[in-house]
JSON list of C-alpha atoms in Angstrom, two decimals:
[
{"chain": "A", "resi": 1, "resn": "MET", "atom": "CA", "xyz": [0.03, -0.10, 0.19]},
{"chain": "A", "resi": 2, "resn": "ALA", "atom": "CA", "xyz": [3.14, 2.57, 1.07]},
{"chain": "A", "resi": 3, "resn": "GLU", "atom": "CA", "xyz": [4.22, 2.47, -2.27]},
{"chain": "A", "resi": 4, "resn": "ARG", "atom": "CA", "xyz": [1.26, 3.29, -3.82]},
{"chain": "A", "resi": 5, "resn": "VAL", "atom": "CA", "xyz": [0.42, 5.79, -1.68]},
{"chain": "A", "resi": 6, "resn": "VAL", "atom": "CA", "xyz": [3.77, 7.80, -1.96]},
{"chain": "A", "resi": 7, "resn": "PRO", "atom": "CA", "xyz": [4.01, 8.53, -5.10]},
{"chain": "A", "resi": 8, "resn": "ALA", "atom": "CA", "xyz": [0.40, 9.47, -4.67]},
{"chain": "A", "resi": 9, "resn": "VAL", "atom": "CA", "xyz": [1.16, 12.29, -2.28]},
{"chain": "A", "resi": 10, "resn": "ALA", "atom": "CA", "xyz": [4.26, 12.81, -3.75]},
{"chain": "A", "resi": 11, "resn": "SER", "atom": "CA", "xyz": [2.63, 13.67, -7.05]},
{"chain": "A", "resi": 12, "resn": "ALA", "atom": "CA", "xyz": [0.06, 15.83, -5.30]},
{"chain": "A", "resi": 13, "resn": "VAL", "atom": "CA", "xyz": [2.72, 18.35, -3.68]},
{"chain": "A", "resi": 14, "resn": "LEU", "atom": "CA", "xyz": [4.64, 18.17, -7.32]},
{"chain": "A", "resi": 15, "resn": "GLU", "atom": "CA", "xyz": [1.42, 19.61, -8.62]},
{"chain": "A", "resi": 16, "resn": "TRP", "atom": "CA", "xyz": [0.82, 22.28, -5.66]},
{"chain": "A", "resi": 17, "resn": "HIS", "atom": "CA", "xyz": [3.91, 23.30, -5.92]},
{"chain": "A", "resi": 18, "resn": "ARG", "atom": "CA", "xyz": [4.30, 24.04, -9.65]},
{"chain": "A", "resi": 19, "resn": "GLN", "atom": "CA", "xyz": [0.62, 25.72, -9.14]},
{"chain": "A", "resi": 20, "resn": "VAL", "atom": "CA", "xyz": [2.27, 28.37, -6.32]},
{"chain": "A", "resi": 21, "resn": "GLY", "atom": "CA", "xyz": [5.52, 28.63, -8.32]},
{"chain": "A", "resi": 22, "resn": "LEU", "atom": "CA", "xyz": [7.89, 26.32, -5.87]},
{"chain": "A", "resi": 23, "resn": "ASP", "atom": "CA", "xyz": [9.33, 24.33, -9.06]},
{"chain": "A", "resi": 24, "resn": "GLY", "atom": "CA", "xyz": [12.80, 24.62, -7.26]},
{"chain": "A", "resi": 25, "resn": "ALA", "atom": "CA", "xyz": [11.54, 22.42, -4.07]},
{"chain": "A", "resi": 26, "resn": "ASN", "atom": "CA", "xyz": [10.06, 20.08, -6.73]},
{"chain": "A", "resi": 27, "resn": "ALA", "atom": "CA", "xyz": [13.62, 18.95, -7.56]},
{"chain": "A", "resi": 28, "resn": "LEU", "atom": "CA", "xyz": [13.91, 16.47, -4.00]},
{"chain": "A", "resi": 29, "resn": "ILE", "atom": "CA", "xyz": [10.36, 15.15, -4.93]},
{"chain": "A", "resi": 30, "resn": "LEU", "atom": "CA", "xyz": [11.44, 14.19, -8.85]},
{"chain": "A", "resi": 31, "resn": "ALA", "atom": "CA", "xyz": [14.45, 12.50, -7.43]},
{"chain": "A", "resi": 32, "resn": "GLU", "atom": "CA", "xyz": [12.45, 10.60, -4.74]},
{"chain": "A", "resi": 33, "resn": "LEU", "atom": "CA", "xyz": [9.98, 9.39, -7.56]},
{"chain": "A", "resi": 34, "resn": "GLY", "atom": "CA", "xyz": [13.01, 8.13, -9.47]},
{"chain": "A", "resi": 35, "resn": "PHE", "atom": "CA", "xyz": [14.18, 6.45, -7.39]},
{"chain": "A", "resi": 36, "resn": "VAL", "atom": "CA", "xyz": [10.43, 4.84, -6.02]},
{"chain": "A", "resi": 37, "resn": "ALA", "atom": "CA", "xyz": [10.45, 3.87, -9.70]},
{"chain": "A", "resi": 38, "resn": "GLU", "atom": "CA", "xyz": [13.63, 2.13, -9.99]},
{"chain": "A", "resi": 39, "resn": "LEU", "atom": "CA", "xyz": [12.75, 0.11, -7.07]},
{"chain": "A", "resi": 40, "resn": "ARG", "atom": "CA", "xyz": [9.70, -1.02, -8.83]},
{"chain": "A", "resi": 41, "resn": "GLY", "atom": "CA", "xyz": [11.82, -1.74, -11.70]},
{"chain": "A", "resi": 42, "resn": "ASP", "atom": "CA", "xyz": [10.30, 1.10, -14.27]},
{"chain": "A", "resi": 43, "resn": "ALA", "atom": "CA", "xyz": [13.43, 2.35, -16.35]},
{"chain": "A", "resi": 44, "resn": "ARG", "atom": "CA", "xyz": [11.62, 4.73, -18.25]},
{"chain": "A", "resi": 45, "resn": "GLY", "atom": "CA", "xyz": [9.80, 6.01, -15.79]},
{"chain": "A", "resi": 46, "resn": "ALA", "atom": "CA", "xyz": [12.62, 6.77, -13.43]},
{"chain": "A", "resi": 47, "resn": "LEU", "atom": "CA", "xyz": [14.53, 7.98, -15.97]},
{"chain": "A", "resi": 48, "resn": "ALA", "atom": "CA", "xyz": [12.10, 10.75, -16.72]},
{"chain": "A", "resi": 49, "resn": "HIS", "atom": "CA", "xyz": [11.25, 11.65, -13.23]},
{"chain": "A", "resi": 50, "resn": "HIS", "atom": "CA", "xyz": [15.27, 12.02, -13.07]},
{"chain": "A", "resi": 51, "resn": "LYS", "atom": "CA", "xyz": [15.31, 14.03, -15.94]},
{"chain": "A", "resi": 52, "resn": "GLU", "atom": "CA", "xyz": [12.75, 16.24, -15.04]},
{"chain": "A", "resi": 53, "resn": "GLY", "atom": "CA", "xyz": [14.50, 16.74, -12.16]},
{"chain": "A", "resi": 54, "resn": "TYR", "atom": "CA", "xyz": [17.52, 17.39, -13.30]},
{"chain": "A", "resi": 55, "resn": "GLU", "atom": "CA", "xyz": [16.15, 20.26, -15.70]},
{"chain": "A", "resi": 56, "resn": "THR", "atom": "CA", "xyz": [14.57, 21.22, -12.20]},
{"chain": "A", "resi": 57, "resn": "THR", "atom": "CA", "xyz": [17.64, 21.56, -10.17]},
{"chain": "A", "resi": 58, "resn": "LEU", "atom": "CA", "xyz": [19.33, 24.03, -12.53]},
{"chain": "A", "resi": 59, "resn": "THR", "atom": "CA", "xyz": [16.72, 26.74, -12.00]},
{"chain": "A", "resi": 60, "resn": "THR", "atom": "CA", "xyz": [17.87, 26.21, -8.07]},
{"chain": "A", "resi": 61, "resn": "ASP", "atom": "CA", "xyz": [21.38, 27.15, -8.14]},
{"chain": "A", "resi": 62, "resn": "ASP", "atom": "CA", "xyz": [21.90, 24.11, -5.45]},
{"chain": "A", "resi": 63, "resn": "PRO", "atom": "CA", "xyz": [25.01, 22.36, -6.65]},
{"chain": "A", "resi": 64, "resn": "ARG", "atom": "CA", "xyz": [23.84, 19.48, -4.01]},
{"chain": "A", "resi": 65, "resn": "ALA", "atom": "CA", "xyz": [20.79, 19.49, -6.31]},
{"chain": "A", "resi": 66, "resn": "VAL", "atom": "CA", "xyz": [22.26, 19.25, -9.11]},
{"chain": "A", "resi": 67, "resn": "ALA", "atom": "CA", "xyz": [24.38, 16.11, -6.95]},
{"chain": "A", "resi": 68, "resn": "LEU", "atom": "CA", "xyz": [21.14, 14.07, -6.02]},
{"chain": "A", "resi": 69, "resn": "ALA", "atom": "CA", "xyz": [19.54, 14.50, -9.68]},
{"chain": "A", "resi": 70, "resn": "LEU", "atom": "CA", "xyz": [22.87, 12.99, -11.31]},
{"chain": "A", "resi": 71, "resn": "GLU", "atom": "CA", "xyz": [22.88, 10.41, -8.73]},
{"chain": "A", "resi": 72, "resn": "GLY", "atom": "CA", "xyz": [19.38, 9.75, -9.76]},
{"chain": "A", "resi": 73, "resn": "LEU", "atom": "CA", "xyz": [19.85, 9.90, -13.59]},
{"chain": "A", "resi": 74, "resn": "ALA", "atom": "CA", "xyz": [23.04, 7.10, -12.66]},
{"chain": "A", "resi": 75, "resn": "ALA", "atom": "CA", "xyz": [20.17, 4.91, -11.16]},
{"chain": "A", "resi": 76, "resn": "ALA", "atom": "CA", "xyz": [18.15, 4.83, -14.03]},
{"chain": "A", "resi": 77, "resn": "HIS", "atom": "CA", "xyz": [20.77, 4.21, -16.07]},
{"chain": "A", "resi": 78, "resn": "ALA", "atom": "CA", "xyz": [22.11, 1.59, -13.95]},
{"chain": "A", "resi": 79, "resn": "LEU", "atom": "CA", "xyz": [18.27, -0.31, -14.20]},
{"chain": "A", "resi": 80, "resn": "ALA", "atom": "CA", "xyz": [18.38, 0.48, -17.75]},
{"chain": "A", "resi": 81, "resn": "ASP", "atom": "CA", "xyz": [21.65, -1.35, -18.90]},
{"chain": "A", "resi": 82, "resn": "GLY", "atom": "CA", "xyz": [23.51, 1.74, -18.79]},
{"chain": "A", "resi": 83, "resn": "PRO", "atom": "CA", "xyz": [26.10, 0.72, -16.67]},
{"chain": "A", "resi": 84, "resn": "TRP", "atom": "CA", "xyz": [28.81, 3.10, -17.97]},
{"chain": "A", "resi": 85, "resn": "THR", "atom": "CA", "xyz": [26.83, 6.31, -18.02]},
{"chain": "A", "resi": 86, "resn": "ALA", "atom": "CA", "xyz": [26.01, 5.40, -14.47]},
{"chain": "A", "resi": 87, "resn": "ALA", "atom": "CA", "xyz": [29.48, 5.01, -13.41]},
{"chain": "A", "resi": 88, "resn": "LEU", "atom": "CA", "xyz": [30.23, 8.31, -15.25]},
{"chain": "A", "resi": 89, "resn": "LEU", "atom": "CA", "xyz": [27.19, 10.26, -13.61]},
{"chain": "A", "resi": 90, "resn": "LEU", "atom": "CA", "xyz": [28.16, 8.56, -9.89]},
{"chain": "A", "resi": 91, "resn": "GLY", "atom": "CA", "xyz": [31.32, 10.18, -10.71]},
{"chain": "A", "resi": 92, "resn": "ALA", "atom": "CA", "xyz": [30.18, 13.87, -11.71]},
{"chain": "A", "resi": 93, "resn": "ALA", "atom": "CA", "xyz": [27.90, 14.02, -8.51]},
{"chain": "A", "resi": 94, "resn": "SER", "atom": "CA", "xyz": [30.60, 12.61, -6.11]},
{"chain": "A", "resi": 95, "resn": "ALA", "atom": "CA", "xyz": [32.79, 15.77, -7.26]},
{"chain": "A", "resi": 96, "resn": "ALA", "atom": "CA", "xyz": [30.11, 17.92, -7.53]},
{"chain": "A", "resi": 97, "resn": "ARG", "atom": "CA", "xyz": [29.71, 17.29, -3.81]},
{"chain": "A", "resi": 98, "resn": "ALA", "atom": "CA", "xyz": [33.01, 17.59, -2.94]},
{"chain": "A", "resi": 99, "resn": "ALA", "atom": "CA", "xyz": [33.50, 20.55, -4.55]},
{"chain": "A", "resi": 100, "resn": "THR", "atom": "CA", "xyz": [30.63, 21.84, -2.13]},
{"chain": "A", "resi": 101, "resn": "GLY", "atom": "CA", "xyz": [32.19, 20.75, 0.80]},
{"chain": "A", "resi": 102, "resn": "ALA", "atom": "CA", "xyz": [28.72, 18.61, 0.94]},
{"chain": "A", "resi": 103, "resn": "PRO", "atom": "CA", "xyz": [29.34, 15.07, 1.63]},
{"chain": "A", "resi": 104, "resn": "LEU", "atom": "CA", "xyz": [26.75, 12.68, 0.23]},
{"chain": "A", "resi": 105, "resn": "PRO", "atom": "CA", "xyz": [24.12, 12.50, 3.09]},
{"chain": "A", "resi": 106, "resn": "ALA", "atom": "CA", "xyz": [23.14, 8.81, 5.27]},
{"chain": "A", "resi": 107, "resn": "ALA", "atom": "CA", "xyz": [19.56, 9.12, 3.52]},
{"chain": "A", "resi": 108, "resn": "GLU", "atom": "CA", "xyz": [21.07, 9.12, 0.21]},
{"chain": "A", "resi": 109, "resn": "ARG", "atom": "CA", "xyz": [23.63, 6.41, 0.57]},
{"chain": "A", "resi": 110, "resn": "LEU", "atom": "CA", "xyz": [21.56, 3.35, -0.09]},
{"chain": "A", "resi": 111, "resn": "ASP", "atom": "CA", "xyz": [20.35, 4.36, -3.25]},
{"chain": "A", "resi": 112, "resn": "VAL", "atom": "CA", "xyz": [24.01, 5.34, -4.36]},
{"chain": "A", "resi": 113, "resn": "GLY", "atom": "CA", "xyz": [25.81, 2.64, -2.97]},
{"chain": "A", "resi": 114, "resn": "ARG", "atom": "CA", "xyz": [22.86, 0.40, -4.54]},
{"chain": "A", "resi": 115, "resn": "THR", "atom": "CA", "xyz": [24.02, 2.37, -8.29]},
{"chain": "A", "resi": 116, "resn": "ALA", "atom": "CA", "xyz": [26.94, 1.39, -7.76]},
{"chain": "A", "resi": 117, "resn": "ALA", "atom": "CA", "xyz": [26.91, -2.08, -6.46]},
{"chain": "A", "resi": 118, "resn": "ALA", "atom": "CA", "xyz": [24.62, -2.82, -9.85]},
{"chain": "A", "resi": 119, "resn": "ALA", "atom": "CA", "xyz": [27.16, -0.84, -12.28]},
{"chain": "A", "resi": 120, "resn": "THR", "atom": "CA", "xyz": [30.21, -2.46, -10.59]},
{"chain": "A", "resi": 121, "resn": "ALA", "atom": "CA", "xyz": [28.23, -6.21, -11.05]},
{"chain": "A", "resi": 122, "resn": "ALA", "atom": "CA", "xyz": [27.92, -4.96, -14.62]},
{"chain": "A", "resi": 123, "resn": "LEU", "atom": "CA", "xyz": [31.57, -3.97, -15.29]},
{"chain": "A", "resi": 124, "resn": "GLY", "atom": "CA", "xyz": [33.78, -5.12, -13.19]},
{"chain": "A", "resi": 125, "resn": "ALA", "atom": "CA", "xyz": [35.72, -3.51, -10.73]},
{"chain": "A", "resi": 126, "resn": "ALA", "atom": "CA", "xyz": [38.15, -1.91, -12.86]},
{"chain": "A", "resi": 127, "resn": "ALA", "atom": "CA", "xyz": [35.96, -0.80, -15.42]},
{"chain": "A", "resi": 128, "resn": "PHE", "atom": "CA", "xyz": [33.73, 0.86, -13.19]},
{"chain": "A", "resi": 129, "resn": "THR", "atom": "CA", "xyz": [36.59, 2.31, -11.18]},
{"chain": "A", "resi": 130, "resn": "ASP", "atom": "CA", "xyz": [37.55, 4.31, -15.25]},
{"chain": "A", "resi": 131, "resn": "ALA", "atom": "CA", "xyz": [34.33, 5.42, -15.77]},
{"chain": "A", "resi": 132, "resn": "PHE", "atom": "CA", "xyz": [33.74, 6.67, -12.43]},
{"chain": "A", "resi": 133, "resn": "THR", "atom": "CA", "xyz": [37.24, 8.42, -12.13]},
{"chain": "A", "resi": 134, "resn": "GLN", "atom": "CA", "xyz": [36.21, 9.73, -16.24]},
{"chain": "A", "resi": 135, "resn": "GLY", "atom": "CA", "xyz": [32.90, 11.08, -14.31]},
{"chain": "A", "resi": 136, "resn": "GLU", "atom": "CA", "xyz": [34.84, 13.09, -11.79]},
{"chain": "A", "resi": 137, "resn": "ALA", "atom": "CA", "xyz": [36.55, 15.07, -14.44]},
{"chain": "A", "resi": 138, "resn": "LEU", "atom": "CA", "xyz": [33.47, 16.19, -16.05]},
{"chain": "A", "resi": 139, "resn": "SER", "atom": "CA", "xyz": [31.34, 19.09, -15.00]},
{"chain": "A", "resi": 140, "resn": "PRO", "atom": "CA", "xyz": [27.96, 18.06, -13.91]},
{"chain": "A", "resi": 141, "resn": "GLU", "atom": "CA", "xyz": [26.62, 19.69, -17.10]},
{"chain": "A", "resi": 142, "resn": "ALA", "atom": "CA", "xyz": [29.20, 17.56, -19.31]},
{"chain": "A", "resi": 143, "resn": "ALA", "atom": "CA", "xyz": [27.82, 14.53, -17.66]},
{"chain": "A", "resi": 144, "resn": "HIS", "atom": "CA", "xyz": [24.65, 14.57, -18.46]},
{"chain": "A", "resi": 145, "resn": "ALA", "atom": "CA", "xyz": [25.69, 15.48, -22.37]},
{"chain": "A", "resi": 146, "resn": "ARG", "atom": "CA", "xyz": [27.52, 12.33, -22.06]},
{"chain": "A", "resi": 147, "resn": "ALA", "atom": "CA", "xyz": [24.21, 10.15, -20.12]},
{"chain": "A", "resi": 148, "resn": "ARG", "atom": "CA", "xyz": [21.65, 12.06, -22.79]},
{"chain": "A", "resi": 149, "resn": "ALA", "atom": "CA", "xyz": [24.18, 10.78, -25.80]},
{"chain": "A", "resi": 150, "resn": "SER", "atom": "CA", "xyz": [24.23, 7.35, -24.54]},
{"chain": "A", "resi": 151, "resn": "ARG", "atom": "CA", "xyz": [20.29, 6.52, -25.40]},
{"chain": "A", "resi": 152, "resn": "ILE", "atom": "CA", "xyz": [20.26, 2.72, -25.36]},
{"chain": "A", "resi": 153, "resn": "PRO", "atom": "CA", "xyz": [17.55, 0.88, -26.86]},
{"chain": "A", "resi": 154, "resn": "ALA", "atom": "CA", "xyz": [15.59, -1.13, -25.04]},
{"chain": "A", "resi": 155, "resn": "GLY", "atom": "CA", "xyz": [17.35, -5.40, -24.80]},
{"chain": "A", "resi": 156, "resn": "HIS", "atom": "CA", "xyz": [20.35, -3.41, -25.65]},
{"chain": "A", "resi": 157, "resn": "ARG", "atom": "CA", "xyz": [23.73, -3.39, -23.09]},
{"chain": "A", "resi": 158, "resn": "GLN", "atom": "CA", "xyz": [26.63, -0.98, -22.82]},
{"chain": "A", "resi": 159, "resn": "ALA", "atom": "CA", "xyz": [29.79, -2.51, -23.34]},
{"chain": "A", "resi": 160, "resn": "ALA", "atom": "CA", "xyz": [30.90, -4.09, -19.83]},
{"chain": "A", "resi": 161, "resn": "ARG", "atom": "CA", "xyz": [34.44, -4.34, -20.05]},
{"chain": "A", "resi": 162, "resn": "GLY", "atom": "CA", "xyz": [36.03, -0.63, -19.58]},
{"chain": "A", "resi": 163, "resn": "THR", "atom": "CA", "xyz": [35.03, 0.43, -23.21]},
{"chain": "A", "resi": 164, "resn": "ASP", "atom": "CA", "xyz": [33.30, 3.82, -23.43]},
{"chain": "A", "resi": 165, "resn": "PRO", "atom": "CA", "xyz": [30.33, 3.36, -25.61]},
{"chain": "A", "resi": 166, "resn": "GLU", "atom": "CA", "xyz": [30.10, 6.87, -25.95]},
{"chain": "A", "resi": 167, "resn": "GLY", "atom": "CA", "xyz": [33.39, 6.92, -27.59]},
{"chain": "A", "resi": 168, "resn": "GLY", "atom": "CA", "xyz": [35.12, 9.25, -24.86]}
]
């Protein structure tokens, strides 16, 4: 029951925020809706919520919100057979958090840990570290652009052993 109630309530709050002009507050709600969709196995829903959340963070000027949005996008890509992109996005999010001096909050570690574990399992530790390190060197905008360029058709996996399927 809670799995239906939480998204319904979050969606209602999201809509109310839009009506009263609090769009910036929606970044966190969209992230949570994206993580719920990811946990349900809904890659498209997760990606849609996290994409909208990322776009919303750009209006907030809050680097922590941008990092959370990148972590959400990483989770969606990991679910959609995009482990390289997931690791790259996690690296960019980690760098964004480090630049602000705001470490990953305990409440968000489970989502990030689950994403990292899925990407590592798919890629292997060395390739995950390579992609993560490449992500750390990217700005959030550049990492997001790389993720957008890696649209993966349903049923198609990214190369899993250290090759960057986006050609970078």
